[in-house]
PDB file of C-alpha atoms in Angstrom:
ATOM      1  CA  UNK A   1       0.000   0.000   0.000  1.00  0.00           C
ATOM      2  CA  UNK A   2       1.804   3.473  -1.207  1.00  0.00           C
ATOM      3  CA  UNK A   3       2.007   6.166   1.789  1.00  0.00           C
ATOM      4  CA  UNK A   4      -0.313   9.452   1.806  1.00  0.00           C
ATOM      5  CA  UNK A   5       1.444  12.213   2.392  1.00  0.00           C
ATOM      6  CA  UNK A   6      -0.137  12.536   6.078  1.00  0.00           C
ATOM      7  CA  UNK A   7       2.244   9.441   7.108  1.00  0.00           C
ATOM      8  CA  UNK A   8       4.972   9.714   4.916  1.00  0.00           C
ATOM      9  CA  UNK A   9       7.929  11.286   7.200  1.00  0.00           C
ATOM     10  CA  UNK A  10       9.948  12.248   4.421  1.00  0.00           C
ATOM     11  CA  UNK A  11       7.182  14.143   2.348  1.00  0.00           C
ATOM     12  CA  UNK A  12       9.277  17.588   3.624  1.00  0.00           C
ATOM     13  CA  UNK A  13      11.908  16.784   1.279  1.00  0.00           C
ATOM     14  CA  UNK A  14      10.110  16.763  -1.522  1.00  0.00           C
ATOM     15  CA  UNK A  15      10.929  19.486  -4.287  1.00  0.00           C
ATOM     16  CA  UNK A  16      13.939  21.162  -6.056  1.00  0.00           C
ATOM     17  CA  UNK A  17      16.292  22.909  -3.615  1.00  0.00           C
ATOM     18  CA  UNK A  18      19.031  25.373  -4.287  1.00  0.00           C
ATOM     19  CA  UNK A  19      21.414  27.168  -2.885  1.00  0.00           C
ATOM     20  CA  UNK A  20      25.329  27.241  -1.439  1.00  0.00           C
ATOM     21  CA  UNK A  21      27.625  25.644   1.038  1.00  0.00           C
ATOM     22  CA  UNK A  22      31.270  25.068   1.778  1.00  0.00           C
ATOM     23  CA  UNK A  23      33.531  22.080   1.838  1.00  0.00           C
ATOM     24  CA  UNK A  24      36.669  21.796   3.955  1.00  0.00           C
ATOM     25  CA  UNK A  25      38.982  18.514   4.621  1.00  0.00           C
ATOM     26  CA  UNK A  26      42.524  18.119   5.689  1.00  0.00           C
ATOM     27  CA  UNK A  27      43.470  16.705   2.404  1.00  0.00           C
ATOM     28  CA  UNK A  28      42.162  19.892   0.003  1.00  0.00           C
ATOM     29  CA  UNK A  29      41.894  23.235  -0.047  1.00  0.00           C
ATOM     30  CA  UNK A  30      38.389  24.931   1.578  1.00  0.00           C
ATOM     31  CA  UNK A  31      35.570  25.692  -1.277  1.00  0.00           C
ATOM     32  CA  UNK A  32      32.624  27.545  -1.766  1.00  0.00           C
ATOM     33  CA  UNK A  33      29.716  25.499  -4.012  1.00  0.00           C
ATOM     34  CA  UNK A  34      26.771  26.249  -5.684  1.00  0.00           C
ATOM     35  CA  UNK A  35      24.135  23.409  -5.155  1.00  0.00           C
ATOM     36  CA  UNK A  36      20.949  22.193  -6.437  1.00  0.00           C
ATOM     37  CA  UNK A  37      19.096  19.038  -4.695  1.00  0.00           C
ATOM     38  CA  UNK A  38      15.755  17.466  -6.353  1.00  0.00           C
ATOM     39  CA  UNK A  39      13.932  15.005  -4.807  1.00  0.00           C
ATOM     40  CA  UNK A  40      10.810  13.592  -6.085  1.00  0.00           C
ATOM     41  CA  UNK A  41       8.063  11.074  -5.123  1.00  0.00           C
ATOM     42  CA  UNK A  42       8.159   8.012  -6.805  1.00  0.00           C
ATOM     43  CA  UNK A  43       4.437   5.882  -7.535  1.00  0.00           C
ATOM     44  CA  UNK A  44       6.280   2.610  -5.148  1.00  0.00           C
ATOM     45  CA  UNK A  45       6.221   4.722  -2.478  1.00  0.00           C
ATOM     46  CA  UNK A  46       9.936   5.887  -2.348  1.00  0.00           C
ATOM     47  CA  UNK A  47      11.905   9.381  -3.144  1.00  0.00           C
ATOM     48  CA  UNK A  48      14.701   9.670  -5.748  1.00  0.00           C
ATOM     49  CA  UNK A  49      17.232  11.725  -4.832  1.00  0.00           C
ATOM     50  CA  UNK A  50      19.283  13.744  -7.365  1.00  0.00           C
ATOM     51  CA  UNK A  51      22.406  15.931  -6.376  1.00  0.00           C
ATOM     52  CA  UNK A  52      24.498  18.461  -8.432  1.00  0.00           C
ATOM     53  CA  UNK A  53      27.323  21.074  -7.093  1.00  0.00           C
ATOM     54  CA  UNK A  54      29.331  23.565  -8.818  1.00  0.00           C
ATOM     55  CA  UNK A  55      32.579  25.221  -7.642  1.00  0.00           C
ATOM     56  CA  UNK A  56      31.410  29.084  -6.585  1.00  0.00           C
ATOM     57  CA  UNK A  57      33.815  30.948  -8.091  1.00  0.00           C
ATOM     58  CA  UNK A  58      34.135  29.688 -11.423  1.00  0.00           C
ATOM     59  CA  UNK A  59      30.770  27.352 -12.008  1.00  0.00           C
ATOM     60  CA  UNK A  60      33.115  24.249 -12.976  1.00  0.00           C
ATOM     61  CA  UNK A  61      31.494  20.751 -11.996  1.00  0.00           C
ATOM     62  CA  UNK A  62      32.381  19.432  -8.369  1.00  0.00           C
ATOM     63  CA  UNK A  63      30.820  16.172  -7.536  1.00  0.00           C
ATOM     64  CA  UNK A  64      26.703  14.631  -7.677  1.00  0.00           C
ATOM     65  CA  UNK A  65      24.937  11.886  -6.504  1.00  0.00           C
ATOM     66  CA  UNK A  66      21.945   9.959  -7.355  1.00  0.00           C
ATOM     67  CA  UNK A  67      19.759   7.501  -5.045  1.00  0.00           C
ATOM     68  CA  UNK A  68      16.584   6.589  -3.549  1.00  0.00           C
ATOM     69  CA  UNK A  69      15.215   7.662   0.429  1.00  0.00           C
ATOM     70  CA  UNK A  70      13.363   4.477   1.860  1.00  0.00           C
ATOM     71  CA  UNK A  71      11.398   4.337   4.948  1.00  0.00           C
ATOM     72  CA  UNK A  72      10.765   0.666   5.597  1.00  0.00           C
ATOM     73  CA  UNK A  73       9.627   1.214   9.068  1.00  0.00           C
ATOM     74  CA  UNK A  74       8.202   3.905  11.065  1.00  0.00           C
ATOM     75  CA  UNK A  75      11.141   6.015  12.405  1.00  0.00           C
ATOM     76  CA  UNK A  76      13.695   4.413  10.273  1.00  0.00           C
ATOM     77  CA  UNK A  77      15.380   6.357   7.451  1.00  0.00           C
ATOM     78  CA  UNK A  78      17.663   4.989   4.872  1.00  0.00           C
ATOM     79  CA  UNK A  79      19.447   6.612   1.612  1.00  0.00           C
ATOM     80  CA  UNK A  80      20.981   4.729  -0.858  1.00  0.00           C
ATOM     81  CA  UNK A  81      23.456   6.907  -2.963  1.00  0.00           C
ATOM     82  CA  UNK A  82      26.206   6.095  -6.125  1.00  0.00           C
ATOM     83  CA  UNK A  83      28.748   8.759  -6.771  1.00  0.00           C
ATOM     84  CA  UNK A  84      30.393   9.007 -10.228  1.00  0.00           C
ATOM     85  CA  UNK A  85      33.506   8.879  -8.595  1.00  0.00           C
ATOM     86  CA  UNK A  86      33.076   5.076  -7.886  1.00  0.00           C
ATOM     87  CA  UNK A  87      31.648   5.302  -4.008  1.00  0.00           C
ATOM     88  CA  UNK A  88      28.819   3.853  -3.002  1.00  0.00           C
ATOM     89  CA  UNK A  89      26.682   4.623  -0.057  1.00  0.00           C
ATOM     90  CA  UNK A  90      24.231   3.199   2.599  1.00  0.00           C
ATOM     91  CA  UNK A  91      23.310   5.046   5.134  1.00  0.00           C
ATOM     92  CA  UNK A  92      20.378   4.224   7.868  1.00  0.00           C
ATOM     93  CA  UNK A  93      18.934   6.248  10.157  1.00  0.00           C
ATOM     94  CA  UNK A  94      15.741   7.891  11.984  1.00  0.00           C
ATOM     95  CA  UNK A  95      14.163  11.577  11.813  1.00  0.00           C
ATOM     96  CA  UNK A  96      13.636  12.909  15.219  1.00  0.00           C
ATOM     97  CA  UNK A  97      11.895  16.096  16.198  1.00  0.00           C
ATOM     98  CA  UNK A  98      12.194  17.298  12.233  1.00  0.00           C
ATOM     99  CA  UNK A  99      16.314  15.869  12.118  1.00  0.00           C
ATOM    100  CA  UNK A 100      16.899  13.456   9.926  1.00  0.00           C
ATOM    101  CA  UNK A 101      20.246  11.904  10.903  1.00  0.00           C
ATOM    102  CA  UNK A 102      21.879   9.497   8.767  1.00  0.00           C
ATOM    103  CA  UNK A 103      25.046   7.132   9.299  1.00  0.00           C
ATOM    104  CA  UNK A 104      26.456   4.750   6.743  1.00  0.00           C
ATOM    105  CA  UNK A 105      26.691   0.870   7.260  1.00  0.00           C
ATOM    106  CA  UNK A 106      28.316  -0.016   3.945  1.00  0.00           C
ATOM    107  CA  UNK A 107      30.392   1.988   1.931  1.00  0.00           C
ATOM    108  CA  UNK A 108      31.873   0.425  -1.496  1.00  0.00           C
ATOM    109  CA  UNK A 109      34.571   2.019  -3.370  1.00  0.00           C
ATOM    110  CA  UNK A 110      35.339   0.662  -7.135  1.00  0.00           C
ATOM    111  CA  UNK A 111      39.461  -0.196  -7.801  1.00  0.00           C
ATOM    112  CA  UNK A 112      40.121   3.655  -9.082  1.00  0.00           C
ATOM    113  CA  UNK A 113      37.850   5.447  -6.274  1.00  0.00           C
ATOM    114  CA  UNK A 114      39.625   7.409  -3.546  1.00  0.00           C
ATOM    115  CA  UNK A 115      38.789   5.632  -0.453  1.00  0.00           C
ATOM    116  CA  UNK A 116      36.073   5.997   1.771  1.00  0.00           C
ATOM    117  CA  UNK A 117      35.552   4.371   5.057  1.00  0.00           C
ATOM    118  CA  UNK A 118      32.291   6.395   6.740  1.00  0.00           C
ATOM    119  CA  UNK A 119      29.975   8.845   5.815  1.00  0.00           C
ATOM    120  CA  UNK A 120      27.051  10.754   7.994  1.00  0.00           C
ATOM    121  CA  UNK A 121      24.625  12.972   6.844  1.00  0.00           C
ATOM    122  CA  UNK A 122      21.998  15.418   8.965  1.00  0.00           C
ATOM    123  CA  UNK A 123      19.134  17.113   6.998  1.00  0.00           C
ATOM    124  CA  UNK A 124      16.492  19.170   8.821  1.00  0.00           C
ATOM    125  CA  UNK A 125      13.569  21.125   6.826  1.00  0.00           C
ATOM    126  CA  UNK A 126      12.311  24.054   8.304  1.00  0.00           C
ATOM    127  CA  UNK A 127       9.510  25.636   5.786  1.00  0.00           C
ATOM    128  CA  UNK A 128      11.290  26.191   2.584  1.00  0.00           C
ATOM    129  CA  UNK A 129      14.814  26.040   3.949  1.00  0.00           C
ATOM    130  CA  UNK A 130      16.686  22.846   3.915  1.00  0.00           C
ATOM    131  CA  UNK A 131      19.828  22.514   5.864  1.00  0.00           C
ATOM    132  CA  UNK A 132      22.612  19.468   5.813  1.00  0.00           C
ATOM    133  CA  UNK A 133      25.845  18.798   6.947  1.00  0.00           C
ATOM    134  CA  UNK A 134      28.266  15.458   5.904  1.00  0.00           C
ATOM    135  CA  UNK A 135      31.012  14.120   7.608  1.00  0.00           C
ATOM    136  CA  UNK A 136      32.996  11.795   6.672  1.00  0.00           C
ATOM    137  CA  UNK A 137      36.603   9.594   7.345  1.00  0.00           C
ATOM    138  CA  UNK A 138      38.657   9.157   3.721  1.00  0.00           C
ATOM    139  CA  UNK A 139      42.013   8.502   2.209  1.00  0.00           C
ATOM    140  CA  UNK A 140      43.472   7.706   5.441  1.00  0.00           C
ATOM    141  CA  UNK A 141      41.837  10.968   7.384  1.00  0.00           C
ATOM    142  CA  UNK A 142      39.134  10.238  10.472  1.00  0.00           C
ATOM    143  CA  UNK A 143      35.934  10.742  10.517  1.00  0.00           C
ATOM    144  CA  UNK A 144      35.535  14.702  10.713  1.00  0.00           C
ATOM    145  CA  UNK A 145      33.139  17.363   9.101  1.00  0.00           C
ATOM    146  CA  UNK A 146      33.515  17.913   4.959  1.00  0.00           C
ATOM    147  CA  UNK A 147      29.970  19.589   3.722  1.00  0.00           C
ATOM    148  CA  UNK A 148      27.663  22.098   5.160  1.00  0.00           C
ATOM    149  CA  UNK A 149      24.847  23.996   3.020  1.00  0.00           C
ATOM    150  CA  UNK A 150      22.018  25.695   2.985  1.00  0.00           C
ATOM    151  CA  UNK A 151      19.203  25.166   0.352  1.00  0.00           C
ATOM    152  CA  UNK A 152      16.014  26.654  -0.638  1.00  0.00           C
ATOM    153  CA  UNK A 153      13.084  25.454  -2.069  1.00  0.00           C
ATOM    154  CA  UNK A 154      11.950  26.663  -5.438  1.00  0.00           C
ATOM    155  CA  UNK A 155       9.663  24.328  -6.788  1.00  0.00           C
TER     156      UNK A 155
END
């Protein structure tokens, strides 16, 4: 039976989101980005998840994702991602009090991808804003913060 929107916890996402954020790691220099997010409702009763980023200062290509946002029981969250840079994520989680919070349980990394040993990902929707942060542990660094951003929604 597909969720109504009444009981579906992640109907907030829903829409195309824009707007910037900044990177830092110890392995590369700090960045500005340019980011736009859509995720849409799919008839199974899922969300597909669509990411893009630009550099800020000159509008070159920085990274994207694509996956799918499952709930497959109430107050569990998971987000299954692929990265053209040959990582691949799984994260599970739960949304309390409007935080979604996110931690991966398998990460896979093809022969040529830089690797990756942990990701986790906070969202939380307030009206039309959507803020996120990632942190993860890669290429020999621990776990630490990488992304933060700060979205809008404009459809």
């Amino acid at each position: 039976m597909a969720e109504t929107p009444h009981d579906d916890p992640l109907a907030p996402l829903v829409g195309v989101w824009e707007g910037h954020g900044d990177g830092a790691y110890p392995t590369i220099d700090s960045f500005g980005f340019i980011e736009v997010l859509e995720i849409t409702r799919h008839p199974k009763g899922f969300l597909v998840h669509s990411q893009r980023t630009e550099d800020a200062t000159d509008g070159r290509p920085l990274h994207a994702e694509i996956g799918y946002w499952r709930v497959p029981a109430p107050g569990r969250i998971e987000l299954v991602l692929a990265h053209p840079t040959g990582v691949t994520e799984v994260c599970e989680g739960s949304l309390e009090e409007g935080v979604v919070h996110l931690r991966s349980t398998t990460v896979g990394c093809s022969g040529s991808a830089k690797p990756v040993q942990s990701l986790e990902r906070w969202y939380v929707v307030e009206g039309d804003t959507l803020r996120y942060r990632l942190s993860m542990g890669a290429v020999g660094v621990p776990h630490q913060p990488h992304l933060e951003g700060e979205l809008h929604r404009v459809v």
